mmCIF file of C-alpha atoms in Angstrom:
data_model
loop_
_atom_site.group_PDB
_atom_site.id
_atom_site.type_symbol
_atom_site.label_atom_id
_atom_site.label_comp_id
_atom_site.label_asym_id
_atom_site.label_seq_id
_atom_site.Cartn_x
_atom_site.Cartn_y
_atom_site.Cartn_z
ATOM 1 C CA MET A 147 8.351 -18.000 -22.957
ATOM 2 C CA ASN A 148 9.916 -16.258 -25.615
ATOM 3 C CA ASP A 149 7.681 -16.072 -28.069
ATOM 4 C CA VAL A 150 5.478 -12.816 -28.515
ATOM 5 C CA ASP A 151 2.183 -14.153 -27.536
ATOM 6 C CA SER A 152 3.519 -15.719 -24.142
ATOM 7 C CA MET A 153 5.351 -12.617 -23.473
ATOM 8 C CA ALA A 154 2.122 -10.364 -24.093
ATOM 9 C CA ARG A 155 0.122 -12.749 -21.823
ATOM 10 C CA PHE A 156 2.560 -12.462 -19.072
ATOM 11 C CA VAL A 157 2.923 -8.370 -19.251
ATOM 12 C CA GLN A 158 -1.368 -8.727 -19.130
ATOM 13 C CA LEU A 159 -1.433 -10.602 -16.034
ATOM 14 C CA LEU A 160 1.194 -8.571 -14.304
ATOM 15 C CA THR A 161 -0.391 -5.538 -15.222
ATOM 16 C CA ALA A 162 -3.863 -6.857 -13.781
ATOM 17 C CA THR A 163 -2.237 -7.743 -10.869
ATOM 18 C CA GLN A 164 -0.494 -4.309 -9.726
ATOM 19 C CA SER A 165 -3.157 -3.366 -7.507
ATOM 20 C CA ARG A 166 -2.934 -6.564 -5.468
ATOM 21 C CA LEU A 167 0.501 -6.674 -5.250
ATOM 22 C CA TYR A 168 0.523 -3.148 -3.998
ATOM 23 C CA ALA A 169 -2.313 -4.075 -1.318
ATOM 24 C CA HIS A 170 -0.091 -7.004 0.001
ATOM 25 C CA LEU A 171 3.055 -4.938 0.116
ATOM 26 C CA TYR A 172 1.175 -2.410 1.860
ATOM 27 C CA THR A 173 0.163 -4.823 4.641
ATOM 28 C CA LEU A 174 3.241 -6.218 4.365
ATOM 29 C CA LEU A 175 5.260 -3.169 5.126
ATOM 30 C CA GLY A 176 2.882 -0.464 6.699
ATOM 31 C CA GLY A 177 3.388 2.355 4.263
ATOM 32 C CA ALA A 178 2.795 3.664 0.802
ATOM 33 C CA GLU A 179 6.481 4.719 0.002
ATOM 34 C CA ALA A 180 7.769 1.198 0.864
ATOM 35 C CA ALA A 181 4.764 -0.483 -0.848
ATOM 36 C CA ARG A 182 5.301 1.666 -4.152
ATOM 37 C CA ASP A 183 9.444 1.183 -3.982
ATOM 38 C CA VAL A 184 8.911 -2.589 -3.431
ATOM 39 C CA LEU A 185 6.324 -3.164 -5.846
ATOM 40 C CA GLN A 186 8.779 -1.580 -8.629
ATOM 41 C CA GLU A 187 11.534 -4.008 -7.150
ATOM 42 C CA THR A 188 9.122 -6.832 -7.489
ATOM 43 C CA ASN A 189 8.295 -5.870 -11.086
ATOM 44 C CA LEU A 190 11.467 -5.792 -12.281
ATOM 45 C CA VAL A 191 12.519 -9.437 -10.329
ATOM 46 C CA LEU A 192 9.154 -10.915 -12.174
ATOM 47 C CA TRP A 193 10.378 -9.522 -15.411
ATOM 48 C CA LYS A 194 13.755 -11.168 -15.244
ATOM 49 C CA LYS A 195 11.886 -14.199 -14.091
ATOM 50 C CA ALA A 196 9.063 -13.893 -16.934
ATOM 51 C CA ALA A 197 10.939 -16.878 -18.631
ATOM 52 C CA GLU A 198 10.694 -18.977 -15.944
ATOM 53 C CA TYR A 199 6.602 -18.531 -15.880
ATOM 54 C CA ASP A 200 4.379 -21.509 -16.362
ATOM 55 C CA LEU A 201 1.235 -20.183 -18.230
ATOM 56 C CA THR A 202 -0.646 -23.023 -17.183
ATOM 57 C CA ARG A 203 -0.234 -21.862 -13.728
ATOM 58 C CA PRO A 204 -2.154 -19.098 -11.742
ATOM 59 C CA PHE A 205 -0.024 -16.005 -11.920
ATOM 60 C CA GLU A 206 -0.826 -14.419 -8.691
ATOM 61 C CA PRO A 207 0.389 -16.625 -5.956
ATOM 62 C CA TRP A 208 3.567 -17.013 -8.169
ATOM 63 C CA ALA A 209 3.866 -13.236 -8.249
ATOM 64 C CA MET A 210 2.718 -12.655 -4.556
ATOM 65 C CA SER A 211 5.987 -15.168 -3.604
ATOM 66 C CA PHE A 212 8.299 -12.844 -5.317
ATOM 67 C CA ALA A 213 6.598 -9.579 -3.618
ATOM 68 C CA ARG A 214 6.690 -11.696 -0.097
ATOM 69 C CA PHE A 215 10.536 -11.856 -0.447
ATOM 70 C CA GLN A 216 11.225 -8.750 -1.717
ATOM 71 C CA ALA A 217 9.479 -7.318 0.977
ATOM 72 C CA MET A 218 11.806 -9.355 3.411
ATOM 73 C CA ALA A 219 14.942 -8.077 1.541
ATOM 74 C CA TRP A 220 13.373 -4.471 2.076
ATOM 75 C CA ARG A 221 13.138 -5.130 5.892
ATOM 76 C CA LYS A 222 16.506 -6.339 6.023
ATOM 77 C CA ARG A 223 17.754 -3.134 4.346
ATOM 78 C CA GLN A 224 15.708 -0.760 6.770
ATOM 79 C CA GLN A 225 16.983 -2.487 10.231
ATOM 80 C CA ARG A 226 18.235 0.461 11.410
ATOM 81 C CA ASP A 227 14.753 2.421 11.019
ATOM 82 C CA ARG A 228 12.719 2.315 14.302
ATOM 83 C CA LEU A 229 9.439 0.582 13.164
ATOM 84 C CA VAL A 230 10.615 -2.412 11.301
ATOM 85 C CA PHE A 231 8.153 -5.472 11.548
ATOM 86 C CA ASP A 232 9.613 -8.835 12.537
ATOM 87 C CA ASP A 233 9.807 -11.776 10.442
ATOM 88 C CA GLU A 234 6.823 -13.438 12.420
ATOM 89 C CA LEU A 235 4.651 -10.652 12.151
ATOM 90 C CA VAL A 236 5.363 -10.543 8.378
ATOM 91 C CA ALA A 237 4.321 -14.422 8.278
ATOM 92 C CA LEU A 238 1.112 -13.496 9.932
ATOM 93 C CA LEU A 239 0.063 -10.856 7.870
ATOM 94 C CA ASP A 240 1.043 -12.713 4.717
ATOM 95 C CA ALA A 241 -1.080 -15.682 6.134
ATOM 96 C CA GLU A 242 -4.042 -13.166 6.938
ATOM 97 C CA CYS A 243 -3.517 -11.434 3.233
ATOM 98 C CA SER A 244 -6.243 -13.152 1.446
ATOM 99 C CA PRO A 245 -7.682 -12.365 -1.905
ATOM 100 C CA ALA A 246 -10.308 -10.112 -0.468
ATOM 101 C CA ALA A 247 -7.994 -7.980 1.529
ATOM 102 C CA ALA A 248 -5.739 -7.726 -1.646
ATOM 103 C CA ASP A 249 -8.948 -6.445 -3.377
ATOM 104 C CA ALA A 250 -8.571 -3.442 -0.880
ATOM 105 C CA GLY A 251 -6.024 -2.366 -3.276
ATOM 106 C CA GLY A 252 -8.477 0.190 -4.830
ATOM 107 C CA GLU A 253 -8.968 1.522 -1.597
ATOM 108 C CA LEU A 254 -5.754 2.166 -0.336
ATOM 109 C CA LEU A 255 -4.799 3.912 -3.693
ATOM 110 C CA ALA A 256 -7.605 5.963 -3.075
ATOM 111 C CA LEU A 257 -6.962 7.026 0.235
ATOM 112 C CA GLU A 258 -3.323 7.695 -0.828
ATOM 113 C CA GLU A 259 -4.545 9.939 -3.668
ATOM 114 C CA CYS A 260 -7.206 11.662 -1.211
ATOM 115 C CA LEU A 261 -4.720 12.352 1.377
ATOM 116 C CA GLN A 262 -2.397 14.108 -1.151
ATOM 117 C CA ALA A 263 -5.531 16.187 -2.052
ATOM 118 C CA LEU A 264 -5.664 17.598 1.318
ATOM 119 C CA PRO A 265 -4.126 20.982 2.348
ATOM 120 C CA GLU A 266 -0.742 20.699 3.231
ATOM 121 C CA LYS A 267 -1.266 21.371 6.856
ATOM 122 C CA GLN A 268 -4.174 18.900 7.354
ATOM 123 C CA ARG A 269 -1.948 16.513 5.504
ATOM 124 C CA ALA A 270 0.974 16.934 7.928
ATOM 125 C CA LEU A 271 -1.587 17.055 10.881
ATOM 126 C CA VAL A 272 -2.998 13.536 9.857
ATOM 127 C CA ALA A 273 0.507 12.345 9.155
ATOM 128 C CA ARG A 274 1.421 13.080 12.735
ATOM 129 C CA ARG A 275 -1.494 11.528 14.233
ATOM 130 C CA TYR A 276 -2.107 8.362 12.321
ATOM 131 C CA GLN A 277 1.394 7.523 10.708
ATOM 132 C CA GLN A 278 3.730 8.855 13.165
ATOM 133 C CA GLY A 279 1.175 8.080 16.197
ATOM 134 C CA GLU A 280 1.483 10.967 17.992
ATOM 135 C CA ALA A 281 -1.092 11.627 20.618
ATOM 136 C CA VAL A 282 -3.608 14.862 20.448
ATOM 137 C CA ASN A 283 -2.608 16.205 23.450
ATOM 138 C CA HIS A 284 1.200 16.065 22.501
ATOM 139 C CA ILE A 285 0.265 17.700 19.041
ATOM 140 C CA ALA A 286 -2.071 20.376 20.626
ATOM 141 C CA GLU A 287 0.880 21.081 22.925
ATOM 142 C CA GLN A 288 3.614 21.417 20.181
ATOM 143 C CA GLU A 289 1.629 23.330 18.225
ATOM 144 C CA GLY A 290 0.283 25.624 21.144
ATOM 145 C CA ARG A 291 -3.702 25.064 20.751
ATOM 146 C CA PRO A 292 -6.053 23.164 22.646
ATOM 147 C CA ALA A 293 -6.567 19.742 22.057
ATOM 148 C CA ASN A 294 -10.314 19.794 21.480
ATOM 149 C CA ALA A 295 -9.331 21.963 18.384
ATOM 150 C CA ILE A 296 -6.736 19.655 17.185
ATOM 151 C CA ALA A 297 -9.509 16.901 17.756
ATOM 152 C CA ALA A 298 -11.730 18.956 15.385
ATOM 153 C CA LEU A 299 -9.304 19.642 12.658
ATOM 154 C CA LEU A 300 -8.382 15.709 12.690
ATOM 155 C CA TYR A 301 -12.270 15.153 12.717
ATOM 156 C CA ARG A 302 -12.915 17.187 9.491
ATOM 157 C CA ALA A 303 -9.695 15.695 7.953
ATOM 158 C CA ARG A 304 -11.329 12.367 8.504
ATOM 159 C CA GLN A 305 -14.940 13.546 7.202
ATOM 160 C CA ALA A 306 -12.777 14.751 3.914
ATOM 161 C CA LEU A 307 -10.715 11.502 3.073
ATOM 162 C CA ALA A 308 -14.144 9.448 3.593
ATOM 163 C CA GLU A 309 -15.804 11.823 1.569
ATOM 164 C CA CYS A 310 -13.181 11.780 -1.079
ATOM 165 C CA ILE A 311 -12.675 7.973 -0.970
ATOM 166 C CA LYS A 312 -16.238 7.251 -1.308
ATOM 167 C CA THR A 313 -16.376 9.973 -4.697
ATOM 168 C CA LYS A 314 -13.439 7.833 -6.255
ATOM 169 C CA LEU A 315 -14.370 4.471 -5.381
ATOM 170 C CA ARG A 316 -18.002 5.242 -6.949
ATOM 171 C CA ALA A 317 -16.294 6.588 -10.081
ATOM 172 C CA LYS A 318 -14.398 3.205 -10.316
ATOM 173 C CA GLU A 319 -17.427 1.288 -10.201
ATOM 174 C CA GLU A 320 -18.935 3.397 -12.638
ATOM 175 C CA LEU A 321 -16.135 2.883 -14.811
ATOM 176 C CA SER A 322 -16.105 -1.090 -14.467
#
């Protein structure tokens, strides 16, 4: 694949697959930051392997296989962390990650953007509850507030996220 047309087609295929690669990596790695990092590593490997790609074959499965291997390499580097998926779980997630699940990439991107739009205190509270898995009672105890007040704050944050995501997805549909 040395001619300009072939490289242009490769770039087009790679660009069109970004959201599905991101969604797949997000599923395999369990986090936006890790998925973004590994997506960049995957893109670099795909670019280096561009000459080996056969334009007559489907691009997405080829790219997904590189993403899977990059995710496994990332996990090996992260073995010191407390939350690392084992190979069996990653294989199961990979098998379950269908094209329909990969289409969730737009929803994940919308969620990520909407999380960033939340006020810092709400975003930190959502992270403590849903990313770090802290119990509402534990958060309330540490904050010196009643548990029902923390639950109400989380409810309002979820409502704001839901509305923001709906708005972003509606806008994306209108552009399509």
